[in-house]
PDB file of N, CA, C and O in Angstrom:
ATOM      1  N   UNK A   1      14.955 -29.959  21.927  1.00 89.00           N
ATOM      2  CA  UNK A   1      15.258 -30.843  23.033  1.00 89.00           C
ATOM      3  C   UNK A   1      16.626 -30.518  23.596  1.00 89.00           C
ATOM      4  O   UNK A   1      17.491 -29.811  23.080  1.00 89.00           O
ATOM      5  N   UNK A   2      16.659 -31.094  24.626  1.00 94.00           N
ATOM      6  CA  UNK A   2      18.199 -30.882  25.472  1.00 94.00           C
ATOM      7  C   UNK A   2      19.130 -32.433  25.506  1.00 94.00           C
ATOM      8  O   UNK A   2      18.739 -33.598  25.433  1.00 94.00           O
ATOM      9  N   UNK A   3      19.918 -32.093  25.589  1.00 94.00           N
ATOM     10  CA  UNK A   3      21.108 -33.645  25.721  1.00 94.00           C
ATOM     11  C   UNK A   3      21.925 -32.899  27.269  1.00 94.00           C
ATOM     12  O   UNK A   3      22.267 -31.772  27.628  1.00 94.00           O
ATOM     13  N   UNK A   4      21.957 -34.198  27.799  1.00 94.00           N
ATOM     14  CA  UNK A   4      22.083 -34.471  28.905  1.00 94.00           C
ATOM     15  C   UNK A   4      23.018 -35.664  28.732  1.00 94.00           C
ATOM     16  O   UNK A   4      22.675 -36.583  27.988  1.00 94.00           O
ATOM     17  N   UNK A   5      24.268 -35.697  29.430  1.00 92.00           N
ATOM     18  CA  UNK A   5      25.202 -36.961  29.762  1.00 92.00           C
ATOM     19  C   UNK A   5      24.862 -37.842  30.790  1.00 92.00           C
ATOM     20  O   UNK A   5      24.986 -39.066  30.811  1.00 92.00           O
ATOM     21  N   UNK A   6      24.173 -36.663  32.115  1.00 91.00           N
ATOM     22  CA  UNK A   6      23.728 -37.840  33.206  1.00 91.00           C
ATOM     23  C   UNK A   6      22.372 -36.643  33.044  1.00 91.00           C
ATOM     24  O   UNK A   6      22.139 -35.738  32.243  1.00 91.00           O
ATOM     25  N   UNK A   7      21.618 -37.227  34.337  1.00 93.00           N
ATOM     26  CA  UNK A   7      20.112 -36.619  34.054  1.00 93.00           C
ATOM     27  C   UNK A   7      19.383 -37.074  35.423  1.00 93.00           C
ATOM     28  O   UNK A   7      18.174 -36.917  35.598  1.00 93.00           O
ATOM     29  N   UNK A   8      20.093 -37.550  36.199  1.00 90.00           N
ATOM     30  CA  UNK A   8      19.750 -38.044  37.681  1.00 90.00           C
ATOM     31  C   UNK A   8      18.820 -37.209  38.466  1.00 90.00           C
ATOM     32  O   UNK A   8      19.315 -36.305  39.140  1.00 90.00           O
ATOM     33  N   UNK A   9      17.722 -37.360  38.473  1.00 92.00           N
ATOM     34  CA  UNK A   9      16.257 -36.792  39.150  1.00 92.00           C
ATOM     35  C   UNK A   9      15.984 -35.965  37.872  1.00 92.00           C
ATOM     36  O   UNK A   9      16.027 -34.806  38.284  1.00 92.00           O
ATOM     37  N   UNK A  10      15.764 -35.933  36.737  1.00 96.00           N
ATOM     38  CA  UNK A  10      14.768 -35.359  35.910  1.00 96.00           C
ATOM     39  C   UNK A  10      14.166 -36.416  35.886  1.00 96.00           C
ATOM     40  O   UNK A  10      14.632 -37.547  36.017  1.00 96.00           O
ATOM     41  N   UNK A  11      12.544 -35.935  35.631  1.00 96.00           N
ATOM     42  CA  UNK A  11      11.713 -36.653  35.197  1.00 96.00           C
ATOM     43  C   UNK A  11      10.464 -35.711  34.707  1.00 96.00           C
ATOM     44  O   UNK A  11      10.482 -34.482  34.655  1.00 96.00           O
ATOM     45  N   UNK A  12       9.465 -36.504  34.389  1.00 97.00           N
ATOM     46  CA  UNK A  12       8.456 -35.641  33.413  1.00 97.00           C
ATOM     47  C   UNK A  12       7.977 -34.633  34.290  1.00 97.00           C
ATOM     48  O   UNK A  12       8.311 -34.969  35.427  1.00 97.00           O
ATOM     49  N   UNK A  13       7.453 -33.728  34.309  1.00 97.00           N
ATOM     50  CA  UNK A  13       6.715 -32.525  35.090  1.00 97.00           C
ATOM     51  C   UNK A  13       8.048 -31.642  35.879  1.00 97.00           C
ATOM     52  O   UNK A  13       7.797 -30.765  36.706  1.00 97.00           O
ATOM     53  N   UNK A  14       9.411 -31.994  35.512  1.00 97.00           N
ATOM     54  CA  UNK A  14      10.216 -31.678  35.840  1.00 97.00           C
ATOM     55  C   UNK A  14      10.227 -30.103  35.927  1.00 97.00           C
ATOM     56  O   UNK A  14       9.399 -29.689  35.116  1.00 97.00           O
ATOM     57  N   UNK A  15      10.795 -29.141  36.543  1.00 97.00           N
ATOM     58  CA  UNK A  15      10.030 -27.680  37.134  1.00 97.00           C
ATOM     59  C   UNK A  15      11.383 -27.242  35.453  1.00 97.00           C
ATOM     60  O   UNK A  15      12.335 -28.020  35.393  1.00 97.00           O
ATOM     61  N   UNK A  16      11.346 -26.384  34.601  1.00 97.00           N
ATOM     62  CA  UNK A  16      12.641 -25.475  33.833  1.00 97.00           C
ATOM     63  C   UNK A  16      12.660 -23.972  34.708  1.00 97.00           C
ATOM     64  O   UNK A  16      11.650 -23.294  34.893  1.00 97.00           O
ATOM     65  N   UNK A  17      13.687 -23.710  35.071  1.00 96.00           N
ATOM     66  CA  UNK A  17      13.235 -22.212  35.995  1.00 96.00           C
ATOM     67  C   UNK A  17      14.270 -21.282  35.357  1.00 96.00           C
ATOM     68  O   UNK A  17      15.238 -21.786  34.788  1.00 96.00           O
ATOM     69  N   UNK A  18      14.083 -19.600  35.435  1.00 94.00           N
ATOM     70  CA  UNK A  18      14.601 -18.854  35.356  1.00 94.00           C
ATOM     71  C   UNK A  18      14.508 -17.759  35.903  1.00 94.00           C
ATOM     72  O   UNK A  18      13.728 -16.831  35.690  1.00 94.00           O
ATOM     73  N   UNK A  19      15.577 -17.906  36.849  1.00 90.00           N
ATOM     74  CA  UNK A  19      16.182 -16.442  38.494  1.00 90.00           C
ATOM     75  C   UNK A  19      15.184 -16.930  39.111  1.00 90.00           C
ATOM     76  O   UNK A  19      14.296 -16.152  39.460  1.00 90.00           O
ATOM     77  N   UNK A  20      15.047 -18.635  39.463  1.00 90.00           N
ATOM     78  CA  UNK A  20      13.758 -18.856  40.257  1.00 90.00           C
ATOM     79  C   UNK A  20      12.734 -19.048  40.136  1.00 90.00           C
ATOM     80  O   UNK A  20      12.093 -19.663  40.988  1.00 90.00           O
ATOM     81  N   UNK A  21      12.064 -18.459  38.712  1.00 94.00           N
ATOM     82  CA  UNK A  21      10.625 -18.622  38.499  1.00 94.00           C
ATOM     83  C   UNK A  21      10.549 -19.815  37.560  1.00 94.00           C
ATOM     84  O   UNK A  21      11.423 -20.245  36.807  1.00 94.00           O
ATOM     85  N   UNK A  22       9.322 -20.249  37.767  1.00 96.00           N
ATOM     86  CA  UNK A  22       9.205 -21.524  36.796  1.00 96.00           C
ATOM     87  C   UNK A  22       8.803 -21.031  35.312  1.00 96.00           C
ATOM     88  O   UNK A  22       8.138 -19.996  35.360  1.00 96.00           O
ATOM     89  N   UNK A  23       8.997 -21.423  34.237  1.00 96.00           N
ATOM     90  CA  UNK A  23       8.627 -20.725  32.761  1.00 96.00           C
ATOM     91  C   UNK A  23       8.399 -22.142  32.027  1.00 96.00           C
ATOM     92  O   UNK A  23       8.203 -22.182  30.813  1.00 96.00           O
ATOM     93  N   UNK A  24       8.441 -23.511  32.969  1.00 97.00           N
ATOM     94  CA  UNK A  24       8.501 -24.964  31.826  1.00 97.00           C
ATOM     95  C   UNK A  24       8.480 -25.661  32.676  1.00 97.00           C
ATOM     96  O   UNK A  24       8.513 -25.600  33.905  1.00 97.00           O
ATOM     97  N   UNK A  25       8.382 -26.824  31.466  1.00 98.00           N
ATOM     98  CA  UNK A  25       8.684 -27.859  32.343  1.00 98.00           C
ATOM     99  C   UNK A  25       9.188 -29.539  31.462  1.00 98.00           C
ATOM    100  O   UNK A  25       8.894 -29.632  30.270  1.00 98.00           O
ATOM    101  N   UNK A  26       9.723 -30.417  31.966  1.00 98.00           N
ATOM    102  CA  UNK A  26       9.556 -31.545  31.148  1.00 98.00           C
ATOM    103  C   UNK A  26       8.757 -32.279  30.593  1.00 98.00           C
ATOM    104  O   UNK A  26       8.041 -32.783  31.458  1.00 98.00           O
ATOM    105  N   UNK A  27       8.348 -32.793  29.076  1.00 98.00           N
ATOM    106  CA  UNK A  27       7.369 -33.095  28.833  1.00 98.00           C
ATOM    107  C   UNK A  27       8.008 -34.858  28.319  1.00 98.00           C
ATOM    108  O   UNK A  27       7.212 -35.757  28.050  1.00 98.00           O
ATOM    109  N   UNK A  28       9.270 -35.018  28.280  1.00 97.00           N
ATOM    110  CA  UNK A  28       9.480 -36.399  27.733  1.00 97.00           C
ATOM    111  C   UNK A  28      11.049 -36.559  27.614  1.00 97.00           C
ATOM    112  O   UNK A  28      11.691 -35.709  26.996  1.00 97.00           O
ATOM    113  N   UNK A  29      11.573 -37.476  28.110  1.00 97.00           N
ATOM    114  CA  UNK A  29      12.892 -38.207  28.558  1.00 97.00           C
ATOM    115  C   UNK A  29      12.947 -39.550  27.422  1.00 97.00           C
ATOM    116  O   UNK A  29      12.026 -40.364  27.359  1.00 97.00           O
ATOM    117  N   UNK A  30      14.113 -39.620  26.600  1.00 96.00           N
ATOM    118  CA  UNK A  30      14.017 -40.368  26.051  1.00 96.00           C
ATOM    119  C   UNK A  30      15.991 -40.799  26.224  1.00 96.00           C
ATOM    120  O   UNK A  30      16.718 -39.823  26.408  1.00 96.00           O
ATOM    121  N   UNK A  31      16.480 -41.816  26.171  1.00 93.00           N
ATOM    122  CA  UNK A  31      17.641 -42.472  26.405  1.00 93.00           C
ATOM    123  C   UNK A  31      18.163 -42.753  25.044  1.00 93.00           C
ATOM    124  O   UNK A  31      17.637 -43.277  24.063  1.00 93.00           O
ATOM    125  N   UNK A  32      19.178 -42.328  25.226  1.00 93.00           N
ATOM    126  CA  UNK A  32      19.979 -42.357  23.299  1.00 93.00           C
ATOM    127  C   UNK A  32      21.750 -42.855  23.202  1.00 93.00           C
ATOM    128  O   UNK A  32      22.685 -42.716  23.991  1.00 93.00           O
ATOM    129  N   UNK A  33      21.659 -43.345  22.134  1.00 91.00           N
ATOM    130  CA  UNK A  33      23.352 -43.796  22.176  1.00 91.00           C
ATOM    131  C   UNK A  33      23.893 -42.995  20.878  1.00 91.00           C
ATOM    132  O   UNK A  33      23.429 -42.982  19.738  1.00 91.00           O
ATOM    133  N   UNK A  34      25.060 -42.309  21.430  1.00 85.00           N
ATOM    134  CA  UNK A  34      25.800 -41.307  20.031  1.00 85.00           C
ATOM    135  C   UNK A  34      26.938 -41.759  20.419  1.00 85.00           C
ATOM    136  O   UNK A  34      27.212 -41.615  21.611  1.00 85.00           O
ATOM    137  N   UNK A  35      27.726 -42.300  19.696  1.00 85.00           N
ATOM    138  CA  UNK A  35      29.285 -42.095  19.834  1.00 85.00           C
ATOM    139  C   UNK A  35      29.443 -43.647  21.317  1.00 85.00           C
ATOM    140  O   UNK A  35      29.692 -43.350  22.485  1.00 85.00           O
ATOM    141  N   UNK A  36      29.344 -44.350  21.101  1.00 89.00           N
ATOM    142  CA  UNK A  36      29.276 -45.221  22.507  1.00 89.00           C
ATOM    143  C   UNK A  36      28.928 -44.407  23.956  1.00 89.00           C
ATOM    144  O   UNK A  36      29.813 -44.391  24.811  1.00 89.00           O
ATOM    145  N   UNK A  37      28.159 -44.005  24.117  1.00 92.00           N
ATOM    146  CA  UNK A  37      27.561 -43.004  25.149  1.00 92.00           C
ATOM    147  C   UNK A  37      26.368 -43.399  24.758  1.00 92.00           C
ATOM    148  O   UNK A  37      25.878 -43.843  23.719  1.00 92.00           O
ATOM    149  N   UNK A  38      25.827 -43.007  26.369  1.00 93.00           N
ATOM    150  CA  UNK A  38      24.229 -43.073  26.136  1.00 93.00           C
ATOM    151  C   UNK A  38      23.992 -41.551  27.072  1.00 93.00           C
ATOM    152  O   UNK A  38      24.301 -41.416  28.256  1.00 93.00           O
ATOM    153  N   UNK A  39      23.530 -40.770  26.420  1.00 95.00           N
ATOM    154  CA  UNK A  39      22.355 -39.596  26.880  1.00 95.00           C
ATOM    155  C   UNK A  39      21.032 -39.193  27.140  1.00 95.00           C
ATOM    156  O   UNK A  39      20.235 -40.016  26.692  1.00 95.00           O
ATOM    157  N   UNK A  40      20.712 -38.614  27.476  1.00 96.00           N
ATOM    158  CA  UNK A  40      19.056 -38.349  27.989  1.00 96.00           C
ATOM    159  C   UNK A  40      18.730 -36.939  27.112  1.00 96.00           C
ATOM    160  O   UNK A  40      19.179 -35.805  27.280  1.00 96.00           O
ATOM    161  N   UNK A  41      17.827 -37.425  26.169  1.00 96.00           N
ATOM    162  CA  UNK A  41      17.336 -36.746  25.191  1.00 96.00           C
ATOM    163  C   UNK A  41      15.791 -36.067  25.981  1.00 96.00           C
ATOM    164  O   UNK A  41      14.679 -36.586  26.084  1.00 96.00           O
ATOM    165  N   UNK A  42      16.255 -34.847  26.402  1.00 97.00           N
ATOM    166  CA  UNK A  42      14.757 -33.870  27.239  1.00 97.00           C
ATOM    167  C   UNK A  42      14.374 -33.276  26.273  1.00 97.00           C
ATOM    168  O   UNK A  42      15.077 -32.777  25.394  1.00 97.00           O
ATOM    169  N   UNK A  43      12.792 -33.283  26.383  1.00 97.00           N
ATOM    170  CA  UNK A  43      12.285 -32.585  25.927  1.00 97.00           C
ATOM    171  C   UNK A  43      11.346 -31.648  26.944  1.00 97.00           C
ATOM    172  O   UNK A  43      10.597 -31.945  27.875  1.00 97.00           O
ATOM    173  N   UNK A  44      11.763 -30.285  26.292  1.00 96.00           N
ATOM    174  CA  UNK A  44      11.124 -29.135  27.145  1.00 96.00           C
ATOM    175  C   UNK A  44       9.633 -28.114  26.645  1.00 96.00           C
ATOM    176  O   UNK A  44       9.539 -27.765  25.468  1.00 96.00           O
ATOM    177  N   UNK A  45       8.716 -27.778  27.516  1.00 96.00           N
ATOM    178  CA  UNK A  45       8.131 -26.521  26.718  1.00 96.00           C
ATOM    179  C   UNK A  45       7.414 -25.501  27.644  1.00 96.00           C
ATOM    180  O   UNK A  45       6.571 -25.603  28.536  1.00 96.00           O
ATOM    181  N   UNK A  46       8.030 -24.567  27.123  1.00 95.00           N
ATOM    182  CA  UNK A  46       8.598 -22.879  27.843  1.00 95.00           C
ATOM    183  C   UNK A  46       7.339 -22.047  27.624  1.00 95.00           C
ATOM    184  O   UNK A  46       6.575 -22.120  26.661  1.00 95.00           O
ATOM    185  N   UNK A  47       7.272 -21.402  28.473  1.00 95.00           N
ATOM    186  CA  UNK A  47       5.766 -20.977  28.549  1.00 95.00           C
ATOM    187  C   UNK A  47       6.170 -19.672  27.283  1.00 95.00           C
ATOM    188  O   UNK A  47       7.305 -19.258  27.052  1.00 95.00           O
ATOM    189  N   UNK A  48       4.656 -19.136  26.478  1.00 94.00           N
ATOM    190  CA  UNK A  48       5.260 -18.462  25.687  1.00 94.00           C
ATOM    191  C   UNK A  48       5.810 -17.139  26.046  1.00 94.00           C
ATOM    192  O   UNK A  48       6.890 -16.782  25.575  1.00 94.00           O
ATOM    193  N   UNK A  49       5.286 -16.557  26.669  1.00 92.00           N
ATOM    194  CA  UNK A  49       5.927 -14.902  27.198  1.00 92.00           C
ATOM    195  C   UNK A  49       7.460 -15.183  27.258  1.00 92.00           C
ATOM    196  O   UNK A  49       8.296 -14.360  26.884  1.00 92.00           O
ATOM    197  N   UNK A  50       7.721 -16.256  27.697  1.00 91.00           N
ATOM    198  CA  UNK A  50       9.295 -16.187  27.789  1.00 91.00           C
ATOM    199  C   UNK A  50      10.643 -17.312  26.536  1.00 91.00           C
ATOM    200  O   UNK A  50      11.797 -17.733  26.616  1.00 91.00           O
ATOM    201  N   UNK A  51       9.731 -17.328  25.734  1.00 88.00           N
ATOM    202  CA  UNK A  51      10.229 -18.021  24.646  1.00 88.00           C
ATOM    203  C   UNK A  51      11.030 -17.095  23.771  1.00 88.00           C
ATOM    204  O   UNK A  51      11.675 -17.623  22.864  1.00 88.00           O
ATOM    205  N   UNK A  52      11.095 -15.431  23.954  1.00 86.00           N
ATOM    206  CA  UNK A  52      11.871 -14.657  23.619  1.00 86.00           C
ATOM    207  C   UNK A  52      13.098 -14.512  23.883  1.00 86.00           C
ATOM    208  O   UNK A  52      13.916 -14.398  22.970  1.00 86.00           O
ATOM    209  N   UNK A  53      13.461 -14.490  25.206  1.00 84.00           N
ATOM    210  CA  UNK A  53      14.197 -14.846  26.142  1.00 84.00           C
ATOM    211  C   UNK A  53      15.357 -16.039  25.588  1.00 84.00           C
ATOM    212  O   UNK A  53      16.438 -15.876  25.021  1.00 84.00           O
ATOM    213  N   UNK A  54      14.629 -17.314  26.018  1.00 87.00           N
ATOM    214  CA  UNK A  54      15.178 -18.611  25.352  1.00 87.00           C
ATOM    215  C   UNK A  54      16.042 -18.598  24.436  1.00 87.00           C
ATOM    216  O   UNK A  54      15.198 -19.219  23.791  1.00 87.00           O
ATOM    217  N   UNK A  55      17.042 -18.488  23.618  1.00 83.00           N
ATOM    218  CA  UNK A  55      17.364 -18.917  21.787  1.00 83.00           C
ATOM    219  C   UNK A  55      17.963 -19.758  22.151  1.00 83.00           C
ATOM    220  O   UNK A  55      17.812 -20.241  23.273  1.00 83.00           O
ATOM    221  N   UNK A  56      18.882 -20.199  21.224  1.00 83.00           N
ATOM    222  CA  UNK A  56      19.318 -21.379  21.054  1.00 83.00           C
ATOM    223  C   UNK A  56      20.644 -21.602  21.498  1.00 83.00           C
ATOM    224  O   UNK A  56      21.357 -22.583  21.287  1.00 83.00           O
ATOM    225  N   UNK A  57      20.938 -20.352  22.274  1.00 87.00           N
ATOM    226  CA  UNK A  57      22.402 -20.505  22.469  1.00 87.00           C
ATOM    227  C   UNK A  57      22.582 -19.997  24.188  1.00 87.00           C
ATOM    228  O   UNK A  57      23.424 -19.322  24.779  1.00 87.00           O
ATOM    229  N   UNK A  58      21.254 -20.747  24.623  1.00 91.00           N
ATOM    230  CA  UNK A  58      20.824 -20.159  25.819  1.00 91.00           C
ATOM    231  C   UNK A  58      21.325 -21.428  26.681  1.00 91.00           C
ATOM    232  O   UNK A  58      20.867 -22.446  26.162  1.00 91.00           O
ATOM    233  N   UNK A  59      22.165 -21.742  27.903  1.00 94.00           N
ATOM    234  CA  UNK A  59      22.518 -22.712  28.814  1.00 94.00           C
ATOM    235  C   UNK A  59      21.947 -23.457  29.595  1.00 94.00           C
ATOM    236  O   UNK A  59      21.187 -22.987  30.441  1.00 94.00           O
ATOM    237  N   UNK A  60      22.187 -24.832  29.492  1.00 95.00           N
ATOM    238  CA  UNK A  60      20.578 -25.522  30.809  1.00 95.00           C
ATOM    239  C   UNK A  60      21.253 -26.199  31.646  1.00 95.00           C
ATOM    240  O   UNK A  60      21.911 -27.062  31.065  1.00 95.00           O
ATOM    241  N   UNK A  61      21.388 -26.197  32.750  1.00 95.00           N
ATOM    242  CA  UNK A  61      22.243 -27.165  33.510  1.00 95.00           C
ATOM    243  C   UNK A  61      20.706 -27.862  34.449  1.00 95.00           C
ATOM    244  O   UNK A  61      19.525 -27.512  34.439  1.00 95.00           O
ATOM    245  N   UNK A  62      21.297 -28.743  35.036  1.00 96.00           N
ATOM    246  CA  UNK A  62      20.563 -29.708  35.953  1.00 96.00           C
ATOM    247  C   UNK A  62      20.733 -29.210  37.549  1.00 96.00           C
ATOM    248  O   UNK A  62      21.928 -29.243  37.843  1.00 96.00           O
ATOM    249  N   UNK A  63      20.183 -28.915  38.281  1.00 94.00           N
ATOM    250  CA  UNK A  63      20.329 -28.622  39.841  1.00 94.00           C
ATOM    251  C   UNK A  63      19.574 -28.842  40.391  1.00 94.00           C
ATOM    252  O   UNK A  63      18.507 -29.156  39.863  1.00 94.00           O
ATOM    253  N   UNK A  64      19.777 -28.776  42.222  1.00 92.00           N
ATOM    254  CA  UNK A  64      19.387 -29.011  43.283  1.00 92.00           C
ATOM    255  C   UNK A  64      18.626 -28.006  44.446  1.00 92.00           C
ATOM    256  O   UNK A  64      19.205 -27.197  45.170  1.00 92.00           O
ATOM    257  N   UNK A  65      17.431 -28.245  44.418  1.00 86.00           N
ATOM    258  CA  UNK A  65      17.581 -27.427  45.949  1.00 86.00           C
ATOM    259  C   UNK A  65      18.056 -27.678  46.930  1.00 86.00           C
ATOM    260  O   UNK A  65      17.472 -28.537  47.591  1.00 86.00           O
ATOM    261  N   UNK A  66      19.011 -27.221  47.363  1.00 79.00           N
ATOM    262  CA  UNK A  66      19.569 -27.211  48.701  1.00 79.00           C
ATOM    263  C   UNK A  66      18.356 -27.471  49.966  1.00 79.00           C
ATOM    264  O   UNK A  66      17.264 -26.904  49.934  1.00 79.00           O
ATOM    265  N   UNK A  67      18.801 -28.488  51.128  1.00 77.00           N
ATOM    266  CA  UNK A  67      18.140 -28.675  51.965  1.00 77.00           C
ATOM    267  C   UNK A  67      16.749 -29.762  51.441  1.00 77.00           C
ATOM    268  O   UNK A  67      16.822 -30.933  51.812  1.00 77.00           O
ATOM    269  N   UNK A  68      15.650 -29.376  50.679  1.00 78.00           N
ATOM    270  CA  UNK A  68      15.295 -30.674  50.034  1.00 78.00           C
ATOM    271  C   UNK A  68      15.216 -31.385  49.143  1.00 78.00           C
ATOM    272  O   UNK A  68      14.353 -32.260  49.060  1.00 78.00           O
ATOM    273  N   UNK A  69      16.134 -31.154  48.252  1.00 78.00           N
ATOM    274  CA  UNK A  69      16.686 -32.316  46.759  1.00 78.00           C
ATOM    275  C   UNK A  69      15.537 -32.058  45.650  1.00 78.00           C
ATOM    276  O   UNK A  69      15.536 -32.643  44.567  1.00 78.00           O
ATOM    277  N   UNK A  70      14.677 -31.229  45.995  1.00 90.00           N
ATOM    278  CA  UNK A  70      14.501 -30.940  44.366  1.00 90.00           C
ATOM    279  C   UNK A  70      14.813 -31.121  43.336  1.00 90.00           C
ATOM    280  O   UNK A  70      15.497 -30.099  43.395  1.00 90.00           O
ATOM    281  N   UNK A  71      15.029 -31.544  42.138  1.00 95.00           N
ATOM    282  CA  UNK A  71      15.689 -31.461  40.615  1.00 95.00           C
ATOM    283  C   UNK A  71      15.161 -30.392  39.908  1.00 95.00           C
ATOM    284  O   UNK A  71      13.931 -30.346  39.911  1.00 95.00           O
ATOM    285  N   UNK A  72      15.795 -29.444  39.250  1.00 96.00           N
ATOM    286  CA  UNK A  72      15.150 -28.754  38.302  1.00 96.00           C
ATOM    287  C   UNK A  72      16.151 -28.162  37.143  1.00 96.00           C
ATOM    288  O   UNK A  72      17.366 -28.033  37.295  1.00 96.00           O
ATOM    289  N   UNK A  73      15.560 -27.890  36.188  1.00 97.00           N
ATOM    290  CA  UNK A  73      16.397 -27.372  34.989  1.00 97.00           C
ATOM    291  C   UNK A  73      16.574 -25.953  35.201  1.00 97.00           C
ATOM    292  O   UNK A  73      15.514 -25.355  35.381  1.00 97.00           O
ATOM    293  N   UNK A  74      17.888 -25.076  35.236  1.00 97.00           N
ATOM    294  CA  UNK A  74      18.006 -24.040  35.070  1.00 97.00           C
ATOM    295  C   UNK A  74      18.743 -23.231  33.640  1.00 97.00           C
ATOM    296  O   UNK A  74      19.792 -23.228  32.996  1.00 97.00           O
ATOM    297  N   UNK A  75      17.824 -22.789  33.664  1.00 95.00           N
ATOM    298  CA  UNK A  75      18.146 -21.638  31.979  1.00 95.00           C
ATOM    299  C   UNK A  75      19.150 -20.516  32.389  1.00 95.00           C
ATOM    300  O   UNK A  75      19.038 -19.838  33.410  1.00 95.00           O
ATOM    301  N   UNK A  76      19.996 -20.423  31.603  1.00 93.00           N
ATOM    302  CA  UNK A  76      21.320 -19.208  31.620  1.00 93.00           C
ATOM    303  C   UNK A  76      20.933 -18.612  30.052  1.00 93.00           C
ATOM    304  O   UNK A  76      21.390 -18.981  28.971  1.00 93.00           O
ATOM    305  N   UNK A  77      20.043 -17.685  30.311  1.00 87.00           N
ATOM    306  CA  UNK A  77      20.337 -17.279  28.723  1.00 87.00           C
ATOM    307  C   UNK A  77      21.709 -16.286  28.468  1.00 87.00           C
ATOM    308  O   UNK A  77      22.544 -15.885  29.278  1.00 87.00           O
ATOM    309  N   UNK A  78      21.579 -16.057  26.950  1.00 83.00           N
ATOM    310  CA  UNK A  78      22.682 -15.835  26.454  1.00 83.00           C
ATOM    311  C   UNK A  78      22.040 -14.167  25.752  1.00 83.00           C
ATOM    312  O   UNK A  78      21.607 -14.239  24.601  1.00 83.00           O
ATOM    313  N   UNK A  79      21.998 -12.740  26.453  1.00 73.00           N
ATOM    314  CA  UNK A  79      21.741 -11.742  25.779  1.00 73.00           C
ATOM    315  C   UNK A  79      22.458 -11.697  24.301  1.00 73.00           C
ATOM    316  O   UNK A  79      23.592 -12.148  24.140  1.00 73.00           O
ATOM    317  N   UNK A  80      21.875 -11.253  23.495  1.00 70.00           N
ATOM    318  CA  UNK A  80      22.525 -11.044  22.291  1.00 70.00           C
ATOM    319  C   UNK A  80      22.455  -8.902  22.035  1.00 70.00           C
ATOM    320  O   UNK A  80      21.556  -8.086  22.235  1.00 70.00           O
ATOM    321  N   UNK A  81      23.588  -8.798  21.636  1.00 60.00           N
ATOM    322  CA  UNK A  81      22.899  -7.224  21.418  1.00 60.00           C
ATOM    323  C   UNK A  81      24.450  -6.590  21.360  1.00 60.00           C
ATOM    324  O   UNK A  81      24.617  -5.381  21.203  1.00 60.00           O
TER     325      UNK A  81
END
């Protein structure tokens, strides 16, 4: 799953993309308190061809399409090598 501080337009069927293409998507949003904070506990699942790709030390930020407000998750992976 992902932690999220704010999470403003995710929601379930939410698009996960990478360089644009879609590879996921949201399957469940759950609201959590750690530390007096409350976060948005995502849960994601990545199509498999590109679950190689993915590890765990791979970046997700939250964004926008420009012009019509889309929400979507974008993946920054992290090459290892």
């Amino acid at each position: 799953y992902l932690l999220f501080e704010h999470a403003t337009g995710v929601e379930i069927n939410t698009q996960v993309e990478l360089s644009g293409f879609k590879i996921g998507h949201v399957t469940r949003i759950k609201h959590i308190r750690k530390s007096d904070k409350t976060f948005a506990e995502i849960e994601i699942v990545v199509n498999k061809k590109y679950r190689d790709i993915i590890t765990n030390k791979a970046y997700f930020f939250i964004a926008r399409r420009k012009f019509i407000g889309l929400t979507f998750i974008q993946v920054l992976p992290v090459l290892e090598g």
